DNA sequence: TTGTAAGCGTTATCAC
DNA sequence: GTGATAACGCTTACAA
């Protein structure tokens, strides 16, 4: 019931040892004899001492905390990335502070301000879909606080980006539809100021061209790829002149939402329209037919991004511009002319 | 390119105004004339000043940060709770630091230690499935740092718990199966040292008894309700002597996993076995047949828990022991003898 | 190996 | 309304 805040000075007084020695002992410095170290540690636990990180961080100008900015933690892909980040961070003695931008630039700016004020040692960020300028990242440069982008790479200040090869993955996905006989393939694209979605579009176009299919602008539909967008997109697809026999969506959320709309409206998948998504969301394997989709190494991406950031915090490593991970297409029922379970 | 850390002293020097006045101005104290306030603010932005929260927090012994401990952020229910927490926290000027226990007591203990060291102003926690002792919460009492439980209530130190009425929800769910003609209903239960799962079991038993169905111990199956558990449970159910015509699962994860196993093995749902889950996971509406499930006000739960905690941090409110929210059963195809979409 | 003393950046308590 | 000064709890030269 004591409202104590036991400090090193309390331990110091209790033992008649100077607080500097206590500090050293608690930090396991080799400059303290093991005898006194033991005495101090014992007293510390006895009194219920807990280091005050605030004071310590202020003094050392290190927080051992990294900020993680994520568009939306409820997306399975991102929550797996976060788990990977946490794993690596904790292994290296870093704490993680997670913030959701909810795809809003305004929130993202506020978040960056708080992270700055809290003097995080580094930031891992997947920029929001609204982010077009990087002004809110500038201050970090001045402070020498490293930033690493994950999933959505950015050409900014020579920062490292960790992602998959979106062009190639997109190319594969589109080509798969072509191999399955699709000739009029719609692409559900994301905001085109985001490099990631540009690359997915480019991969799509490139695959079309390789197979002698001309890129038809009316078959490219740009949205934020939310569940609501999925329904709107599905409606549009149904009304496209000349018909559509395939869809390559830049995420599963929109693909699944569209699929559900099609099913409710009697459009047979994959017989009438084949669909390929992106992210391998848990729903993609449950929906019927199951959704063909691009699988990314999400957990690993988190680990690698965290490792890269920590290396930069320790400034032992030179910055790698881009770390590119592999990905693979998981073929399921939604894209095959023969129905699979 | 400057490696500056602009402090109030820099502003102080630049203007020939004492740093204490600068501090007051930056905190919008009424004891500074608006003229000097304007001058200081202008200089601050000019120099790119950012408050050092570490120093400020150390001095004031307040961090305006609350720790959130969550079993697993990838669970839709929890990520929605988190969104609710963040919303309310930010509105009230609090930062949120999210930590995953991954249902491990060991991790939970480590997390609590870090939160303590970081001197969070309060903690919101949904205890892990392994948590049987509360020793790791003790230190918070000594520091006078309030703790609020959410989703999984606990009788500990007079702390507030925010949850739904699990007994009632469970009762409803089970009764619904009975109304649909089920006589041999299996319950997929969670760890019974957790109050939440005790209450769900009690609700199940109570509903059975009300309708003259005896509680059969062999129909109660306790696991951690993971996806893997769902498969194991489904196998067991198929082999239960005397057969089974209904399942009430304490979460959707296990229910959905079991459903998928049943479907692959030719067990027809709901004709042969009706199923009801818990949490209204996004998958529950996509799977076929869609899953009848208990819907909880997740986002709201987060808001309310955060509000309760913040009130206690400000010590303006007396502690309410328990805050109980409503819930409702969403009836879908998995529990009706007539198939629904 | 241990002690002394200064300081991290901010705010609170006095004065004036 | 503003200024001087001490203090929050910890770390780290430097001294002993």
mmCIF file of C-alpha atoms in Angstrom, chain A:
data_model
loop_
_atom_site.group_PDB
_atom_site.id
_atom_site.type_symbol
_atom_site.label_atom_id
_atom_site.label_comp_id
_atom_site.label_asym_id
_atom_site.label_seq_id
_atom_site.Cartn_x
_atom_site.Cartn_y
_atom_site.Cartn_z
ATOM 1 C CA UNK A 1 0.000 0.000 0.000
ATOM 2 C CA UNK A 2 3.086 2.220 0.030
ATOM 3 C CA UNK A 3 3.066 4.829 -2.675
ATOM 4 C CA UNK A 4 6.763 4.347 -3.037
ATOM 5 C CA UNK A 5 8.934 4.997 -5.998
ATOM 6 C CA UNK A 6 12.094 3.226 -4.993
ATOM 7 C CA UNK A 7 15.128 4.892 -6.546
ATOM 8 C CA UNK A 8 18.770 4.008 -6.672
ATOM 9 C CA UNK A 9 19.265 6.494 -3.857
ATOM 10 C CA UNK A 10 17.091 4.422 -1.541
ATOM 11 C CA UNK A 11 19.236 1.405 -2.256
ATOM 12 C CA UNK A 12 22.308 3.565 -1.865
ATOM 13 C CA UNK A 13 21.251 4.787 1.569
ATOM 14 C CA UNK A 14 20.097 1.385 2.765
ATOM 15 C CA UNK A 15 23.490 -0.108 2.024
ATOM 16 C CA UNK A 16 25.795 2.832 2.558
ATOM 17 C CA UNK A 17 27.036 2.475 -1.000
ATOM 18 C CA UNK A 18 27.102 5.404 -3.386
ATOM 19 C CA UNK A 19 24.306 5.673 -5.897
ATOM 20 C CA UNK A 20 26.727 5.674 -8.789
ATOM 21 C CA UNK A 21 27.911 2.243 -7.761
ATOM 22 C CA UNK A 22 24.336 1.135 -7.424
ATOM 23 C CA UNK A 23 23.666 2.374 -10.925
ATOM 24 C CA UNK A 24 26.666 0.521 -12.262
ATOM 25 C CA UNK A 25 25.670 -2.659 -10.478
ATOM 26 C CA UNK A 26 22.157 -2.525 -11.835
ATOM 27 C CA UNK A 27 23.587 -2.114 -15.318
ATOM 28 C CA UNK A 28 25.830 -5.070 -14.711
ATOM 29 C CA UNK A 29 28.964 -3.012 -15.217
ATOM 30 C CA UNK A 30 32.220 -4.968 -14.937
ATOM 31 C CA UNK A 31 33.576 -2.213 -12.757
ATOM 32 C CA UNK A 32 31.691 -3.423 -9.676
ATOM 33 C CA UNK A 33 32.824 -6.368 -7.603
ATOM 34 C CA UNK A 34 30.541 -9.346 -7.749
ATOM 35 C CA UNK A 35 30.114 -9.187 -3.984
ATOM 36 C CA UNK A 36 28.673 -5.679 -3.914
ATOM 37 C CA UNK A 37 26.776 -6.408 -7.090
ATOM 38 C CA UNK A 38 25.033 -9.287 -5.349
ATOM 39 C CA UNK A 39 24.298 -7.169 -2.277
ATOM 40 C CA UNK A 40 22.834 -4.409 -4.396
ATOM 41 C CA UNK A 41 20.731 -6.730 -6.525
ATOM 42 C CA UNK A 42 19.365 -8.396 -3.428
ATOM 43 C CA UNK A 43 18.454 -5.079 -1.861
ATOM 44 C CA UNK A 44 16.904 -3.920 -5.104
ATOM 45 C CA UNK A 45 14.503 -6.833 -5.306
ATOM 46 C CA UNK A 46 13.866 -6.575 -1.575
ATOM 47 C CA UNK A 47 12.766 -2.976 -1.901
ATOM 48 C CA UNK A 48 10.935 -3.650 -5.141
ATOM 49 C CA UNK A 49 13.093 -1.361 -7.193
ATOM 50 C CA UNK A 50 12.147 -0.721 -10.831
ATOM 51 C CA UNK A 51 14.362 1.308 -13.091
ATOM 52 C CA UNK A 52 12.810 4.586 -14.139
ATOM 53 C CA UNK A 53 13.261 4.399 -17.869
ATOM 54 C CA UNK A 54 12.298 8.031 -18.263
ATOM 55 C CA UNK A 55 15.234 9.245 -16.246
ATOM 56 C CA UNK A 56 17.558 6.749 -17.812
ATOM 57 C CA UNK A 57 16.457 7.572 -21.325
ATOM 58 C CA UNK A 58 16.768 11.275 -20.723
ATOM 59 C CA UNK A 59 20.289 10.844 -19.520
ATOM 60 C CA UNK A 60 21.449 8.492 -22.261
ATOM 61 C CA UNK A 61 19.408 10.010 -25.020
ATOM 62 C CA UNK A 62 18.310 6.530 -26.047
ATOM 63 C CA UNK A 63 14.859 5.073 -25.541
ATOM 64 C CA UNK A 64 15.255 1.566 -26.916
ATOM 65 C CA UNK A 65 11.857 2.121 -28.414
ATOM 66 C CA UNK A 66 10.884 1.953 -32.044
ATOM 67 C CA UNK A 67 7.736 3.441 -33.460
ATOM 68 C CA UNK A 68 5.665 1.387 -35.881
ATOM 69 C CA UNK A 69 3.162 3.140 -38.100
ATOM 70 C CA UNK A 70 0.668 0.851 -39.716
ATOM 71 C CA UNK A 71 -2.314 1.741 -41.897
ATOM 72 C CA UNK A 72 -4.670 -0.659 -40.120
ATOM 73 C CA UNK A 73 -3.859 -3.390 -37.625
ATOM 74 C CA UNK A 74 -7.040 -5.325 -38.358
ATOM 75 C CA UNK A 75 -5.673 -6.314 -41.746
ATOM 76 C CA UNK A 76 -4.234 -9.749 -41.312
ATOM 77 C CA UNK A 77 -1.222 -8.916 -43.432
ATOM 78 C CA UNK A 78 -0.256 -6.036 -41.183
ATOM 79 C CA UNK A 79 -0.873 -7.814 -37.914
ATOM 80 C CA UNK A 80 1.487 -10.531 -39.072
ATOM 81 C CA UNK A 81 4.091 -7.953 -40.025
ATOM 82 C CA UNK A 82 3.739 -6.453 -36.564
ATOM 83 C CA UNK A 83 4.283 -9.818 -34.929
ATOM 84 C CA UNK A 84 7.490 -10.175 -36.889
ATOM 85 C CA UNK A 85 8.590 -6.708 -35.879
ATOM 86 C CA UNK A 86 7.857 -7.356 -32.209
ATOM 87 C CA UNK A 87 9.736 -10.634 -32.247
ATOM 88 C CA UNK A 88 12.920 -9.114 -33.588
ATOM 89 C CA UNK A 89 12.599 -5.961 -31.541
ATOM 90 C CA UNK A 90 12.210 -7.798 -28.235
ATOM 91 C CA UNK A 91 15.075 -10.124 -29.066
ATOM 92 C CA UNK A 92 17.248 -7.047 -29.433
ATOM 93 C CA UNK A 93 15.996 -5.314 -26.331
ATOM 94 C CA UNK A 94 13.773 -2.813 -28.070
ATOM 95 C CA UNK A 95 10.231 -1.879 -27.211
ATOM 96 C CA UNK A 96 7.654 -1.273 -29.851
ATOM 97 C CA UNK A 97 4.996 1.379 -29.957
ATOM 98 C CA UNK A 98 2.318 0.695 -32.544
ATOM 99 C CA UNK A 99 0.209 3.411 -34.145
ATOM 100 C CA UNK A 100 -2.599 3.155 -36.702
ATOM 101 C CA UNK A 101 -2.880 5.806 -39.380
ATOM 102 C CA UNK A 102 -6.172 4.377 -40.627
ATOM 103 C CA UNK A 103 -4.972 5.480 -44.083
ATOM 104 C CA UNK A 104 -5.294 9.124 -43.043
ATOM 105 C CA UNK A 105 -2.482 11.588 -43.686
ATOM 106 C CA UNK A 106 -3.690 13.794 -40.889
ATOM 107 C CA UNK A 107 -3.418 11.007 -38.350
ATOM 108 C CA UNK A 108 -0.084 9.981 -39.763
ATOM 109 C CA UNK A 109 1.292 13.474 -39.231
ATOM 110 C CA UNK A 110 0.083 13.571 -35.644
ATOM 111 C CA UNK A 111 1.575 10.162 -35.002
ATOM 112 C CA UNK A 112 4.952 11.223 -36.335
ATOM 113 C CA UNK A 113 4.893 14.228 -34.042
ATOM 114 C CA UNK A 114 4.241 12.132 -30.975
ATOM 115 C CA UNK A 115 6.894 9.628 -31.931
ATOM 116 C CA UNK A 116 9.317 12.486 -32.310
ATOM 117 C CA UNK A 117 8.401 13.977 -28.953
ATOM 118 C CA UNK A 118 8.795 10.590 -27.366
ATOM 119 C CA UNK A 119 12.244 10.366 -28.880
ATOM 120 C CA UNK A 120 11.876 6.940 -30.395
ATOM 121 C CA UNK A 121 15.162 5.562 -31.666
ATOM 122 C CA UNK A 122 13.729 4.753 -35.072
ATOM 123 C CA UNK A 123 10.535 4.376 -37.077
ATOM 124 C CA UNK A 124 9.070 1.635 -39.235
ATOM 125 C CA UNK A 125 6.366 2.957 -41.480
ATOM 126 C CA UNK A 126 3.972 1.818 -44.137
ATOM 127 C CA UNK A 127 2.648 5.118 -45.415
ATOM 128 C CA UNK A 128 -1.065 5.842 -45.607
ATOM 129 C CA UNK A 129 -2.902 5.865 -48.910
ATOM 130 C CA UNK A 130 -3.307 9.611 -48.587
ATOM 131 C CA UNK A 131 0.376 10.334 -48.150
ATOM 132 C CA UNK A 132 1.753 12.278 -51.076
ATOM 133 C CA UNK A 133 4.212 14.591 -49.339
ATOM 134 C CA UNK A 134 6.877 13.600 -46.876
ATOM 135 C CA UNK A 135 7.226 16.850 -44.988
ATOM 136 C CA UNK A 136 6.242 15.202 -41.735
ATOM 137 C CA UNK A 137 9.250 12.916 -42.024
ATOM 138 C CA UNK A 138 11.766 15.762 -42.384
ATOM 139 C CA UNK A 139 12.321 16.372 -38.655
ATOM 140 C CA UNK A 140 13.520 12.810 -38.218
ATOM 141 C CA UNK A 141 16.353 13.524 -40.606
ATOM 142 C CA UNK A 142 17.488 16.431 -38.460
ATOM 143 C CA UNK A 143 17.398 14.309 -35.366
ATOM 144 C CA UNK A 144 19.298 11.565 -37.122
ATOM 145 C CA UNK A 145 16.482 9.156 -36.359
ATOM 146 C CA UNK A 146 16.374 6.429 -38.997
ATOM 147 C CA UNK A 147 13.204 5.504 -40.854
ATOM 148 C CA UNK A 148 12.588 2.243 -42.669
ATOM 149 C CA UNK A 149 9.629 1.734 -44.988
ATOM 150 C CA UNK A 150 7.944 -1.634 -45.157
ATOM 151 C CA UNK A 151 5.404 -3.040 -47.607
ATOM 152 C CA UNK A 152 4.909 0.313 -49.306
ATOM 153 C CA UNK A 153 8.354 1.425 -50.443
ATOM 154 C CA UNK A 154 9.237 5.094 -50.810
ATOM 155 C CA UNK A 155 12.015 7.015 -52.450
ATOM 156 C CA UNK A 156 12.719 9.337 -49.591
ATOM 157 C CA UNK A 157 15.922 10.548 -48.022
ATOM 158 C CA UNK A 158 17.830 7.433 -48.952
ATOM 159 C CA UNK A 159 15.765 5.408 -46.495
ATOM 160 C CA UNK A 160 15.650 1.641 -46.718
ATOM 161 C CA UNK A 161 12.487 -0.019 -48.009
ATOM 162 C CA UNK A 162 11.535 -3.610 -47.284
ATOM 163 C CA UNK A 163 8.966 -5.123 -49.617
ATOM 164 C CA UNK A 164 8.312 -7.798 -52.173
ATOM 165 C CA UNK A 165 8.770 -7.307 -55.900
ATOM 166 C CA UNK A 166 5.301 -6.054 -56.625
ATOM 167 C CA UNK A 167 5.886 -5.777 -60.327
ATOM 168 C CA UNK A 168 6.828 -9.422 -60.649
ATOM 169 C CA UNK A 169 4.112 -10.701 -58.341
ATOM 170 C CA UNK A 170 1.587 -8.704 -60.318
ATOM 171 C CA UNK A 171 2.965 -9.975 -63.566
ATOM 172 C CA UNK A 172 2.627 -13.568 -62.356
ATOM 173 C CA UNK A 173 -0.895 -13.027 -61.133
ATOM 174 C CA UNK A 174 -2.032 -11.482 -64.396
ATOM 175 C CA UNK A 175 -0.248 -14.043 -66.514
ATOM 176 C CA UNK A 176 -1.951 -16.778 -64.523
ATOM 177 C CA UNK A 177 -5.315 -15.376 -65.552
ATOM 178 C CA UNK A 178 -4.176 -15.218 -69.160
ATOM 179 C CA UNK A 179 -3.019 -18.837 -69.020
ATOM 180 C CA UNK A 180 -6.489 -19.678 -67.812
ATOM 181 C CA UNK A 181 -7.959 -18.169 -70.935
ATOM 182 C CA UNK A 182 -8.888 -14.679 -69.763
ATOM 183 C CA UNK A 183 -8.770 -11.991 -72.433
ATOM 184 C CA UNK A 184 -10.507 -9.031 -70.840
ATOM 185 C CA UNK A 185 -8.932 -8.616 -67.438
ATOM 186 C CA UNK A 186 -9.907 -5.800 -65.087
ATOM 187 C CA UNK A 187 -7.378 -4.535 -62.558
ATOM 188 C CA UNK A 188 -8.599 -3.244 -59.209
ATOM 189 C CA UNK A 189 -5.762 -0.815 -58.520
ATOM 190 C CA UNK A 190 -4.833 1.225 -55.464
ATOM 191 C CA UNK A 191 -3.938 4.939 -55.319
ATOM 192 C CA UNK A 192 -1.409 5.569 -58.045
ATOM 193 C CA UNK A 193 0.766 7.981 -56.129
ATOM 194 C CA UNK A 194 1.819 5.000 -54.023
ATOM 195 C CA UNK A 195 4.780 3.263 -55.609
ATOM 196 C CA UNK A 196 3.452 -0.127 -54.585
ATOM 197 C CA UNK A 197 0.248 0.276 -56.529
ATOM 198 C CA UNK A 198 2.055 1.779 -59.479
ATOM 199 C CA UNK A 199 4.201 -1.313 -59.622
ATOM 200 C CA UNK A 200 1.248 -3.621 -59.373
ATOM 201 C CA UNK A 201 -0.358 -1.785 -62.265
ATOM 202 C CA UNK A 202 2.836 -1.924 -64.304
ATOM 203 C CA UNK A 203 3.159 -5.651 -63.747
ATOM 204 C CA UNK A 204 -0.409 -6.103 -64.902
ATOM 205 C CA UNK A 205 0.135 -4.079 -68.060
ATOM 206 C CA UNK A 206 3.396 -5.775 -68.796
ATOM 207 C CA UNK A 207 1.836 -9.230 -68.595
ATOM 208 C CA UNK A 208 -0.972 -8.174 -70.902
ATOM 209 C CA UNK A 209 1.466 -6.834 -73.436
ATOM 210 C CA UNK A 210 3.679 -9.870 -73.340
ATOM 211 C CA UNK A 211 0.701 -11.936 -74.373
ATOM 212 C CA UNK A 212 -0.476 -9.575 -77.074
ATOM 213 C CA UNK A 213 -3.390 -8.175 -75.119
ATOM 214 C CA UNK A 214 -3.691 -4.444 -75.407
ATOM 215 C CA UNK A 215 -4.040 -2.410 -72.208
ATOM 216 C CA UNK A 216 -7.555 -1.005 -72.123
ATOM 217 C CA UNK A 217 -7.803 2.041 -69.851
ATOM 218 C CA UNK A 218 -11.443 1.335 -69.115
ATOM 219 C CA UNK A 219 -10.415 -1.933 -67.500
ATOM 220 C CA UNK A 220 -8.242 -0.183 -64.941
ATOM 221 C CA UNK A 221 -10.222 0.895 -61.883
ATOM 222 C CA UNK A 222 -8.543 2.910 -59.141
ATOM 223 C CA UNK A 223 -9.910 3.011 -55.570
ATOM 224 C CA UNK A 224 -8.669 2.644 -52.007
ATOM 225 C CA UNK A 225 -9.557 -1.043 -52.178
ATOM 226 C CA UNK A 226 -11.813 -1.123 -49.127
ATOM 227 C CA UNK A 227 -14.682 -3.520 -48.631
ATOM 228 C CA UNK A 228 -17.091 -0.837 -49.791
ATOM 229 C CA UNK A 229 -14.966 -0.196 -52.853
ATOM 230 C CA UNK A 230 -15.187 -3.889 -53.664
ATOM 231 C CA UNK A 231 -18.948 -3.702 -54.038
ATOM 232 C CA UNK A 232 -18.782 -0.579 -56.170
ATOM 233 C CA UNK A 233 -16.129 -2.157 -58.347
ATOM 234 C CA UNK A 234 -18.164 -5.312 -58.819
ATOM 235 C CA UNK A 235 -21.123 -3.252 -59.971
ATOM 236 C CA UNK A 236 -18.957 -1.413 -62.457
ATOM 237 C CA UNK A 237 -17.501 -4.631 -63.790
ATOM 238 C CA UNK A 238 -20.931 -6.034 -64.509
ATOM 239 C CA UNK A 239 -21.706 -2.991 -66.628
ATOM 240 C CA UNK A 240 -18.484 -2.830 -68.598
ATOM 241 C CA UNK A 241 -19.157 -2.924 -72.310
ATOM 242 C CA UNK A 242 -17.641 -5.847 -74.097
ATOM 243 C CA UNK A 243 -17.678 -7.867 -70.897
ATOM 244 C CA UNK A 244 -14.966 -8.989 -68.519
ATOM 245 C CA UNK A 245 -13.650 -12.490 -67.951
ATOM 246 C CA UNK A 246 -11.011 -11.894 -65.314
ATOM 247 C CA UNK A 247 -10.155 -9.640 -62.389
ATOM 248 C CA UNK A 248 -6.801 -9.075 -60.816
ATOM 249 C CA UNK A 249 -7.288 -7.155 -57.567
ATOM 250 C CA UNK A 250 -4.436 -5.426 -55.776
ATOM 251 C CA UNK A 251 -5.730 -6.727 -52.451
ATOM 252 C CA UNK A 252 -7.928 -9.484 -51.070
ATOM 253 C CA UNK A 253 -10.283 -7.155 -49.251
ATOM 254 C CA UNK A 254 -11.651 -5.705 -52.486
ATOM 255 C CA UNK A 255 -11.490 -9.055 -54.291
ATOM 256 C CA UNK A 256 -13.478 -10.853 -51.606
ATOM 257 C CA UNK A 257 -16.017 -8.099 -51.334
ATOM 258 C CA UNK A 258 -16.521 -8.164 -55.110
ATOM 259 C CA UNK A 259 -16.782 -11.948 -55.116
ATOM 260 C CA UNK A 260 -19.543 -11.831 -52.564
ATOM 261 C CA UNK A 261 -21.426 -9.316 -54.667
ATOM 262 C CA UNK A 262 -21.033 -11.475 -57.752
ATOM 263 C CA UNK A 263 -22.266 -14.538 -55.927
ATOM 264 C CA UNK A 264 -25.332 -12.728 -54.659
ATOM 265 C CA UNK A 265 -26.037 -11.576 -58.178
ATOM 266 C CA UNK A 266 -25.606 -14.859 -59.949
ATOM 267 C CA UNK A 267 -22.254 -14.281 -61.567
ATOM 268 C CA UNK A 268 -20.488 -17.628 -61.558
ATOM 269 C CA UNK A 269 -16.866 -17.683 -60.413
ATOM 270 C CA UNK A 270 -14.614 -18.776 -62.023
ATOM 271 C CA UNK A 271 -16.743 -19.837 -65.016
ATOM 272 C CA UNK A 272 -17.859 -16.354 -65.964
ATOM 273 C CA UNK A 273 -15.201 -14.331 -64.211
ATOM 274 C CA UNK A 274 -11.911 -15.561 -62.811
ATOM 275 C CA UNK A 275 -10.474 -13.642 -59.861
ATOM 276 C CA UNK A 276 -7.043 -13.247 -58.348
ATOM 277 C CA UNK A 277 -6.355 -11.273 -55.173
ATOM 278 C CA UNK A 278 -3.360 -10.178 -53.173
ATOM 279 C CA UNK A 279 -2.241 -10.860 -49.565
ATOM 280 C CA UNK A 280 -3.531 -14.339 -48.772
ATOM 281 C CA UNK A 281 -5.987 -13.141 -46.175
ATOM 282 C CA UNK A 282 -7.449 -15.938 -44.008
ATOM 283 C CA UNK A 283 -10.806 -15.331 -45.639
ATOM 284 C CA UNK A 284 -9.407 -16.164 -49.063
ATOM 285 C CA UNK A 285 -9.179 -19.842 -48.206
ATOM 286 C CA UNK A 286 -12.616 -19.992 -46.604
ATOM 287 C CA UNK A 287 -14.697 -18.265 -49.254
ATOM 288 C CA UNK A 288 -16.188 -20.456 -51.969
ATOM 289 C CA UNK A 289 -14.707 -20.821 -54.411
ATOM 290 C CA UNK A 290 -11.476 -20.189 -52.557
ATOM 291 C CA UNK A 291 -9.516 -17.213 -53.794
ATOM 292 C CA UNK A 292 -6.325 -17.431 -55.812
ATOM 293 C CA UNK A 293 -3.990 -14.868 -54.297
ATOM 294 C CA UNK A 294 -0.428 -13.663 -53.903
ATOM 295 C CA UNK A 295 1.160 -14.739 -50.646
ATOM 296 C CA UNK A 296 3.709 -12.444 -49.069
ATOM 297 C CA UNK A 297 6.166 -13.360 -46.311
ATOM 298 C CA UNK A 298 4.487 -10.992 -43.867
ATOM 299 C CA UNK A 299 5.989 -12.141 -40.590
ATOM 300 C CA UNK A 300 9.429 -12.310 -42.173
ATOM 301 C CA UNK A 301 8.981 -8.868 -43.667
ATOM 302 C CA UNK A 302 8.433 -7.536 -40.171
ATOM 303 C CA UNK A 303 11.514 -9.282 -38.856
ATOM 304 C CA UNK A 304 13.717 -8.045 -41.673
ATOM 305 C CA UNK A 305 12.454 -4.492 -41.497
ATOM 306 C CA UNK A 306 13.018 -4.401 -37.746
ATOM 307 C CA UNK A 307 16.495 -5.833 -38.122
ATOM 308 C CA UNK A 308 17.384 -3.274 -40.776
ATOM 309 C CA UNK A 309 16.147 -0.460 -38.578
ATOM 310 C CA UNK A 310 17.982 -1.648 -35.501
ATOM 311 C CA UNK A 311 21.159 -1.995 -37.518
ATOM 312 C CA UNK A 312 20.790 1.600 -38.602
ATOM 313 C CA UNK A 313 20.059 2.759 -35.067
ATOM 314 C CA UNK A 314 23.308 1.194 -34.011
ATOM 315 C CA UNK A 315 24.787 2.796 -37.112
ATOM 316 C CA UNK A 316 26.911 -0.220 -37.651
ATOM 317 C CA UNK A 317 25.440 -0.985 -41.029
ATOM 318 C CA UNK A 318 25.429 1.081 -44.152
ATOM 319 C CA UNK A 319 21.964 1.653 -45.493
ATOM 320 C CA UNK A 320 20.730 -0.791 -48.051
ATOM 321 C CA UNK A 321 18.424 1.049 -50.360
ATOM 322 C CA UNK A 322 15.925 -1.754 -50.914
ATOM 323 C CA UNK A 323 15.377 -5.184 -49.453
ATOM 324 C CA UNK A 324 13.221 -7.291 -51.738
ATOM 325 C CA UNK A 325 11.603 -10.481 -50.524
ATOM 326 C CA UNK A 326 10.089 -13.308 -52.510
ATOM 327 C CA UNK A 327 6.379 -13.982 -52.934
ATOM 328 C CA UNK A 328 4.295 -16.696 -54.516
ATOM 329 C CA UNK A 329 0.980 -17.186 -56.180
ATOM 330 C CA UNK A 330 -1.368 -19.568 -54.397
ATOM 331 C CA UNK A 331 -3.687 -21.005 -56.994
ATOM 332 C CA UNK A 332 -7.159 -21.824 -55.770
ATOM 333 C CA UNK A 333 -10.654 -22.237 -57.118
ATOM 334 C CA UNK A 334 -11.478 -18.665 -58.095
ATOM 335 C CA UNK A 335 -9.235 -18.660 -61.133
ATOM 336 C CA UNK A 336 -9.498 -22.148 -62.531
ATOM 337 C CA UNK A 337 -12.002 -23.188 -65.133
ATOM 338 C CA UNK A 338 -12.376 -26.446 -63.292
ATOM 339 C CA UNK A 339 -13.854 -25.774 -59.903
ATOM 340 C CA UNK A 340 -11.689 -26.669 -56.963
ATOM 341 C CA UNK A 341 -12.842 -26.962 -53.387
#
